[in-house]
Amino acid sequence: MSFTIIPATTDHAAVINSMTHELAEFEKLPNGPQLSESEFREAIAEKNLFGFVALIEEQIVGFVMCYYGFSTWQGKFIFMEDLYVRPAHRKGGIGKALWKEVAKVAYEQNLRRIQWTVLDWNTNAINFYKSIGATDMHDRDGWLDFRLFRPAIAQFVGGNSENGV
Amino acid sequence: MALRIVYATAEHASLLMDMIKELAEFEKIPHGPTITIDRLADDLSKEHVFGLVAYEGETPVGMSLYYLAYSTWEGQFIHMEDLYVRPDFRKKGYGKALWSEIAKLSKEKGMTRLEWSVLNWNTNAIDFYKQMGAKDLHATGGWLNFRLGRDGIVRLAANAQNT
């Protein structure tokens, strides 16, 4: 079945938000998504998130959501936060088409990179990424990603009230 | 002399660029930084990036640069891109003070996470991060960080729909 890809708008927020839950299930992290539909809509409205949806006969069958990051080495870049195609619509080129729309945005703005994360067991995705010429940044340079969660943020701040701005 | 931390403006771009290059040298990737001072100044004024500059008296001693990221699971958060203290000013708690400012901003904005990257050989930094309760996302969750560079972007974009 043929599909079309259009920019994501606030009208799509509810469906995209529920699909992030489907993606989280796939990632075996079903308790990950915590955002409400209205928070999601606001994120799109305020352009904190931007992206595209894939439609088949006006039904959303896939999406990609991104934001802009900043590298002190290469400037503004796109961080691809989520990409998902519903199981029934896979193997039809929709995933690659969504990727291409993101690449087009990066190209038109003359951005130097697109970044994203993937789970190390997701070999299908990893093979696709390598086939388009992407690099595992830990493999190449030894970069590790760290995260401080909210309780630890609070604890860290609690013990360190030194000179502030 | 007391430590003073200020928010970076476009006027700090040249100073920040010097420290970005010093940090890249430390990271053993000296050719990493390719942006210009003008571009950094422009991006600071447009809030594509935010910064903190640390002074001891009138002497600049360190900096941190960060951007606002967005998780489809938990909303807006800070990605801490660079944090650096000049070698002559280390062991004075200035790095921790910069970290505290970033963490304070995160807490005030109700953010649920703060993220950054580190090179796997930087054991001093990694030990500090673990002490503050931070998690290595690959070790704890299996996440890998991928990047597509300019050549890959050009190839992939060449066949996009609606071109």
PDB file of C-alpha atoms in Angstrom, chain A residues 3-5 17 20 23-24 27 29 31-35 39-40 42-43 48-49 63 65 67-77 79 81-82 96-97 99-104 106-121 126 128-138 140-158 160-165, chain B residues 2-7 17 20 23-24 27 29 31-35 39-40 43 48-49 52 63 65-77 79 81-82 92-94 96-97 99-101 103-107 110-121 126 128-130 132-138 141-150 152-157 159-163:
ATOM      1  CA  PHE A   3       2.127   5.835   1.987  1.00  0.00           C
ATOM      2  CA  THR A   4       2.726   9.563   2.333  1.00  0.00           C
ATOM      3  CA  ILE A   5       4.914  11.399   4.769  1.00  0.00           C
ATOM      4  CA  ASN A  17       2.188   9.871  22.124  1.00  0.00           C
ATOM      5  CA  THR A  20       5.749   6.079  21.904  1.00  0.00           C
ATOM      6  CA  LEU A  23       7.866   1.696  20.831  1.00  0.00           C
ATOM      7  CA  ALA A  24       8.726   1.493  24.534  1.00  0.00           C
ATOM      8  CA  GLU A  27      12.295  -1.636  23.621  1.00  0.00           C
ATOM      9  CA  LEU A  29      10.906  -0.598  28.697  1.00  0.00           C
ATOM     10  CA  ASN A  31       7.231   2.068  31.932  1.00  0.00           C
ATOM     11  CA  GLY A  32       9.468   4.583  30.182  1.00  0.00           C
ATOM     12  CA  PRO A  33       6.931   7.018  28.678  1.00  0.00           C
ATOM     13  CA  GLN A  34       5.547   9.429  31.273  1.00  0.00           C
ATOM     14  CA  LEU A  35       4.291  12.331  29.172  1.00  0.00           C
ATOM     15  CA  GLU A  39       2.545  17.816  27.221  1.00  0.00           C
ATOM     16  CA  PHE A  40       3.296  16.152  23.919  1.00  0.00           C
ATOM     17  CA  GLU A  42       2.799  21.519  23.759  1.00  0.00           C
ATOM     18  CA  ALA A  43       6.237  20.144  22.881  1.00  0.00           C
ATOM     19  CA  ASN A  48      10.792  21.479  21.340  1.00  0.00           C
ATOM     20  CA  LEU A  49      10.072  18.422  19.208  1.00  0.00           C
ATOM     21  CA  PHE A  63       6.484   8.538  12.981  1.00  0.00           C
ATOM     22  CA  MET A  65      10.427  12.759  16.399  1.00  0.00           C
ATOM     23  CA  TYR A  67      15.016  17.901  18.476  1.00  0.00           C
ATOM     24  CA  TYR A  68      17.974  20.178  17.832  1.00  0.00           C
ATOM     25  CA  GLY A  69      21.144  19.701  19.828  1.00  0.00           C
ATOM     26  CA  PHE A  70      24.351  21.724  19.838  1.00  0.00           C
ATOM     27  CA  SER A  71      27.872  20.458  19.486  1.00  0.00           C
ATOM     28  CA  THR A  72      30.668  22.826  20.502  1.00  0.00           C
ATOM     29  CA  TRP A  73      32.673  21.140  17.732  1.00  0.00           C
ATOM     30  CA  GLN A  74      30.223  21.101  14.823  1.00  0.00           C
ATOM     31  CA  GLY A  75      27.372  23.404  15.837  1.00  0.00           C
ATOM     32  CA  LYS A  76      23.638  22.755  15.635  1.00  0.00           C
ATOM     33  CA  PHE A  77      22.647  19.167  14.861  1.00  0.00           C
ATOM     34  CA  PHE A  79      19.006  14.408  17.610  1.00  0.00           C
ATOM     35  CA  GLU A  81      14.701  10.837  19.527  1.00  0.00           C
ATOM     36  CA  ASP A  82      12.178   8.226  18.302  1.00  0.00           C
ATOM     37  CA  LYS A  96      13.821   4.498   5.569  1.00  0.00           C
ATOM     38  CA  ALA A  97      11.491   7.133   4.116  1.00  0.00           C
ATOM     39  CA  TRP A  99      14.869   8.704   7.982  1.00  0.00           C
ATOM     40  CA  LYS A 100      15.254  10.411   4.628  1.00  0.00           C
ATOM     41  CA  GLU A 101      12.933  13.250   5.618  1.00  0.00           C
ATOM     42  CA  VAL A 102      15.083  13.886   8.689  1.00  0.00           C
ATOM     43  CA  ALA A 103      18.222  13.753   6.548  1.00  0.00           C
ATOM     44  CA  LYS A 104      16.636  16.280   4.193  1.00  0.00           C
ATOM     45  CA  ALA A 106      19.704  18.287   8.140  1.00  0.00           C
ATOM     46  CA  TYR A 107      20.884  18.771   4.573  1.00  0.00           C
ATOM     47  CA  GLU A 108      18.800  21.898   3.944  1.00  0.00           C
ATOM     48  CA  GLN A 109      20.102  23.520   7.124  1.00  0.00           C
ATOM     49  CA  ASN A 110      23.666  22.464   6.362  1.00  0.00           C
ATOM     50  CA  LEU A 111      23.932  20.560   9.632  1.00  0.00           C
ATOM     51  CA  ARG A 112      27.000  18.418  10.193  1.00  0.00           C
ATOM     52  CA  ARG A 113      25.453  15.465  12.011  1.00  0.00           C
ATOM     53  CA  ILE A 114      22.393  13.517  13.100  1.00  0.00           C
ATOM     54  CA  GLN A 115      22.643  11.596  16.375  1.00  0.00           C
ATOM     55  CA  TRP A 116      20.489   8.982  18.058  1.00  0.00           C
ATOM     56  CA  THR A 117      20.694   6.027  20.421  1.00  0.00           C
ATOM     57  CA  VAL A 118      19.763   2.384  19.913  1.00  0.00           C
ATOM     58  CA  LEU A 119      19.655  -0.634  22.187  1.00  0.00           C
ATOM     59  CA  ASP A 120      22.617  -2.921  21.668  1.00  0.00           C
ATOM     60  CA  TRP A 121      20.401  -5.982  21.030  1.00  0.00           C
ATOM     61  CA  ILE A 126      22.115  -1.401  13.953  1.00  0.00           C
ATOM     62  CA  PHE A 128      20.516  -0.504   8.888  1.00  0.00           C
ATOM     63  CA  TYR A 129      22.452   2.323  10.569  1.00  0.00           C
ATOM     64  CA  LYS A 130      25.779   0.891   9.456  1.00  0.00           C
ATOM     65  CA  SER A 131      24.410   0.436   5.934  1.00  0.00           C
ATOM     66  CA  ILE A 132      23.655   4.177   5.706  1.00  0.00           C
ATOM     67  CA  GLY A 133      27.155   5.009   6.923  1.00  0.00           C
ATOM     68  CA  ALA A 134      26.466   5.799  10.585  1.00  0.00           C
ATOM     69  CA  THR A 135      29.096   5.273  13.276  1.00  0.00           C
ATOM     70  CA  ASP A 136      28.871   3.794  16.776  1.00  0.00           C
ATOM     71  CA  MET A 137      30.525   6.584  18.778  1.00  0.00           C
ATOM     72  CA  HIS A 138      31.700   4.316  21.548  1.00  0.00           C
ATOM     73  CA  ARG A 140      35.034   4.897  17.215  1.00  0.00           C
ATOM     74  CA  ASP A 141      36.172   7.239  20.020  1.00  0.00           C
ATOM     75  CA  GLY A 142      35.221   5.622  23.327  1.00  0.00           C
ATOM     76  CA  TRP A 143      32.316   7.946  24.173  1.00  0.00           C
ATOM     77  CA  LEU A 144      29.997   6.842  26.984  1.00  0.00           C
ATOM     78  CA  ASP A 145      26.625   8.441  27.775  1.00  0.00           C
ATOM     79  CA  PHE A 146      25.851   9.224  31.392  1.00  0.00           C
ATOM     80  CA  ARG A 147      22.576  10.225  32.962  1.00  0.00           C
ATOM     81  CA  LEU A 148      21.768  11.728  36.359  1.00  0.00           C
ATOM     82  CA  PHE A 149      18.176  10.987  37.404  1.00  0.00           C
ATOM     83  CA  ARG A 150      15.928  13.345  39.328  1.00  0.00           C
ATOM     84  CA  PRO A 151      16.532  12.037  42.891  1.00  0.00           C
ATOM     85  CA  ALA A 152      20.285  12.188  42.352  1.00  0.00           C
ATOM     86  CA  ILE A 153      19.974  15.707  40.857  1.00  0.00           C
ATOM     87  CA  ALA A 154      18.136  16.841  43.995  1.00  0.00           C
ATOM     88  CA  GLN A 155      20.666  15.163  46.234  1.00  0.00           C
ATOM     89  CA  PHE A 156      23.594  16.680  44.356  1.00  0.00           C
ATOM     90  CA  VAL A 157      22.113  20.167  44.530  1.00  0.00           C
ATOM     91  CA  GLY A 158      21.187  19.783  48.178  1.00  0.00           C
ATOM     92  CA  ASN A 160      26.351  22.047  47.055  1.00  0.00           C
ATOM     93  CA  SER A 161      24.974  25.548  47.452  1.00  0.00           C
ATOM     94  CA  GLU A 162      28.136  27.426  46.472  1.00  0.00           C
ATOM     95  CA  ASN A 163      28.426  30.716  44.576  1.00  0.00           C
ATOM     96  CA  GLY A 164      25.534  30.963  42.180  1.00  0.00           C
ATOM     97  CA  VAL A 165      24.669  33.140  39.242  1.00  0.00           C
TER      98      VAL A 165
ATOM     99  CA  ALA B   2      35.897  33.990  45.351  1.00  0.00           C
ATOM    100  CA  LEU B   3      34.526  31.958  42.466  1.00  0.00           C
ATOM    101  CA  ARG B   4      31.963  33.775  40.353  1.00  0.00           C
ATOM    102  CA  ILE B   5      29.782  32.017  37.771  1.00  0.00           C
ATOM    103  CA  VAL B   6      27.923  34.040  35.134  1.00  0.00           C
ATOM    104  CA  TYR B   7      25.594  33.127  32.268  1.00  0.00           C
ATOM    105  CA  MET B  17      36.073  29.035  21.917  1.00  0.00           C
ATOM    106  CA  ILE B  20      36.460  24.501  23.875  1.00  0.00           C
ATOM    107  CA  LEU B  23      39.119  20.761  26.301  1.00  0.00           C
ATOM    108  CA  ALA B  24      39.373  19.051  22.890  1.00  0.00           C
ATOM    109  CA  GLU B  27      40.188  14.790  25.039  1.00  0.00           C
ATOM    110  CA  ILE B  29      40.806  15.060  19.639  1.00  0.00           C
ATOM    111  CA  HIS B  31      40.845  18.785  15.441  1.00  0.00           C
ATOM    112  CA  GLY B  32      37.332  18.178  16.763  1.00  0.00           C
ATOM    113  CA  PRO B  33      36.216  21.826  17.090  1.00  0.00           C
ATOM    114  CA  THR B  34      35.376  23.314  13.690  1.00  0.00           C
ATOM    115  CA  ILE B  35      32.852  26.037  14.517  1.00  0.00           C
ATOM    116  CA  ARG B  39      28.829  31.065  14.773  1.00  0.00           C
ATOM    117  CA  LEU B  40      29.108  30.341  18.483  1.00  0.00           C
ATOM    118  CA  ASP B  43      24.062  30.338  18.458  1.00  0.00           C
ATOM    119  CA  HIS B  48      20.702  27.005  20.440  1.00  0.00           C
ATOM    120  CA  VAL B  49      23.278  26.619  23.206  1.00  0.00           C
ATOM    121  CA  LEU B  52      28.185  29.321  32.195  1.00  0.00           C
ATOM    122  CA  MET B  63      33.031  26.951  31.604  1.00  0.00           C
ATOM    123  CA  LEU B  65      27.986  24.674  27.721  1.00  0.00           C
ATOM    124  CA  TYR B  66      24.642  22.914  27.438  1.00  0.00           C
ATOM    125  CA  TYR B  67      21.540  22.676  25.270  1.00  0.00           C
ATOM    126  CA  LEU B  68      17.896  21.872  25.929  1.00  0.00           C
ATOM    127  CA  ALA B  69      16.974  18.406  24.735  1.00  0.00           C
ATOM    128  CA  TYR B  70      13.587  16.692  24.748  1.00  0.00           C
ATOM    129  CA  SER B  71      12.723  13.144  25.751  1.00  0.00           C
ATOM    130  CA  THR B  72       9.456  11.735  24.368  1.00  0.00           C
ATOM    131  CA  TRP B  73       9.272   9.846  27.666  1.00  0.00           C
ATOM    132  CA  GLU B  74      10.006  12.543  30.228  1.00  0.00           C
ATOM    133  CA  GLY B  75      10.037  15.922  28.534  1.00  0.00           C
ATOM    134  CA  GLN B  76      12.633  18.654  28.416  1.00  0.00           C
ATOM    135  CA  PHE B  77      16.068  18.082  29.938  1.00  0.00           C
ATOM    136  CA  HIS B  79      22.270  17.871  27.818  1.00  0.00           C
ATOM    137  CA  GLU B  81      27.824  19.346  26.222  1.00  0.00           C
ATOM    138  CA  ASP B  82      31.106  20.632  27.698  1.00  0.00           C
ATOM    139  CA  LYS B  92      39.535  23.967  44.064  1.00  0.00           C
ATOM    140  CA  GLY B  93      35.996  22.678  43.674  1.00  0.00           C
ATOM    141  CA  TYR B  94      35.294  24.776  40.565  1.00  0.00           C
ATOM    142  CA  LYS B  96      31.812  20.697  41.123  1.00  0.00           C
ATOM    143  CA  ALA B  97      30.483  24.259  41.394  1.00  0.00           C
ATOM    144  CA  TRP B  99      28.066  20.960  37.916  1.00  0.00           C
ATOM    145  CA  SER B 100      25.987  22.293  40.801  1.00  0.00           C
ATOM    146  CA  GLU B 101      24.762  25.231  38.736  1.00  0.00           C
ATOM    147  CA  ALA B 103      21.991  20.559  38.399  1.00  0.00           C
ATOM    148  CA  LYS B 104      20.284  23.531  40.091  1.00  0.00           C
ATOM    149  CA  LEU B 105      18.866  24.682  36.743  1.00  0.00           C
ATOM    150  CA  SER B 106      17.619  21.144  36.089  1.00  0.00           C
ATOM    151  CA  LYS B 107      15.989  20.954  39.500  1.00  0.00           C
ATOM    152  CA  GLY B 110      11.465  20.251  37.260  1.00  0.00           C
ATOM    153  CA  MET B 111      13.551  18.167  34.882  1.00  0.00           C
ATOM    154  CA  THR B 112      13.797  14.444  35.439  1.00  0.00           C
ATOM    155  CA  ARG B 113      17.225  13.867  33.926  1.00  0.00           C
ATOM    156  CA  LEU B 114      20.547  15.468  33.110  1.00  0.00           C
ATOM    157  CA  GLU B 115      22.740  13.844  30.451  1.00  0.00           C
ATOM    158  CA  TRP B 116      26.244  14.123  29.059  1.00  0.00           C
ATOM    159  CA  SER B 117      28.993  12.077  27.393  1.00  0.00           C
ATOM    160  CA  VAL B 118      32.492  11.193  28.589  1.00  0.00           C
ATOM    161  CA  LEU B 119      35.395   9.323  27.032  1.00  0.00           C
ATOM    162  CA  ASN B 120      35.797   5.848  28.466  1.00  0.00           C
ATOM    163  CA  TRP B 121      39.452   6.431  29.471  1.00  0.00           C
ATOM    164  CA  ILE B 126      33.750   8.672  35.491  1.00  0.00           C
ATOM    165  CA  PHE B 128      33.097  11.528  40.009  1.00  0.00           C
ATOM    166  CA  TYR B 129      29.954  10.827  37.964  1.00  0.00           C
ATOM    167  CA  LYS B 130      29.354   7.508  39.692  1.00  0.00           C
ATOM    168  CA  MET B 132      27.093  11.642  42.262  1.00  0.00           C
ATOM    169  CA  GLY B 133      24.797   8.728  41.411  1.00  0.00           C
ATOM    170  CA  ALA B 134      24.889   9.011  37.603  1.00  0.00           C
ATOM    171  CA  LYS B 135      24.427   5.943  35.422  1.00  0.00           C
ATOM    172  CA  ASP B 136      26.343   4.772  32.374  1.00  0.00           C
ATOM    173  CA  LEU B 137      23.474   4.225  29.922  1.00  0.00           C
ATOM    174  CA  HIS B 138      25.240   1.496  28.019  1.00  0.00           C
ATOM    175  CA  GLY B 141      20.540  -0.239  29.782  1.00  0.00           C
ATOM    176  CA  GLY B 142      22.420  -1.337  26.672  1.00  0.00           C
ATOM    177  CA  TRP B 143      22.042   2.019  24.879  1.00  0.00           C
ATOM    178  CA  LEU B 144      24.525   2.808  22.082  1.00  0.00           C
ATOM    179  CA  ASN B 145      25.097   6.275  20.655  1.00  0.00           C
ATOM    180  CA  PHE B 146      25.140   6.485  16.855  1.00  0.00           C
ATOM    181  CA  ARG B 147      26.043   9.374  14.601  1.00  0.00           C
ATOM    182  CA  LEU B 148      25.554  10.063  10.877  1.00  0.00           C
ATOM    183  CA  GLY B 149      28.013  12.599   9.456  1.00  0.00           C
ATOM    184  CA  ARG B 150      27.680  15.029   6.585  1.00  0.00           C
ATOM    185  CA  GLY B 152      25.835  10.061   5.116  1.00  0.00           C
ATOM    186  CA  ILE B 153      23.269  12.886   5.447  1.00  0.00           C
ATOM    187  CA  VAL B 154      23.840  13.949   1.831  1.00  0.00           C
ATOM    188  CA  ARG B 155      23.430  10.397   0.527  1.00  0.00           C
ATOM    189  CA  LEU B 156      20.316   9.693   2.542  1.00  0.00           C
ATOM    190  CA  ALA B 157      18.694  13.049   1.721  1.00  0.00           C
ATOM    191  CA  ASN B 159      16.403  10.233  -2.356  1.00  0.00           C
ATOM    192  CA  ALA B 160      13.902  11.839   0.016  1.00  0.00           C
ATOM    193  CA  GLN B 161      10.268  12.182  -1.065  1.00  0.00           C
ATOM    194  CA  ASN B 162       8.982  15.585  -2.185  1.00  0.00           C
ATOM    195  CA  THR B 163      12.441  16.723  -3.282  1.00  0.00           C
TER     196      THR B 163
END
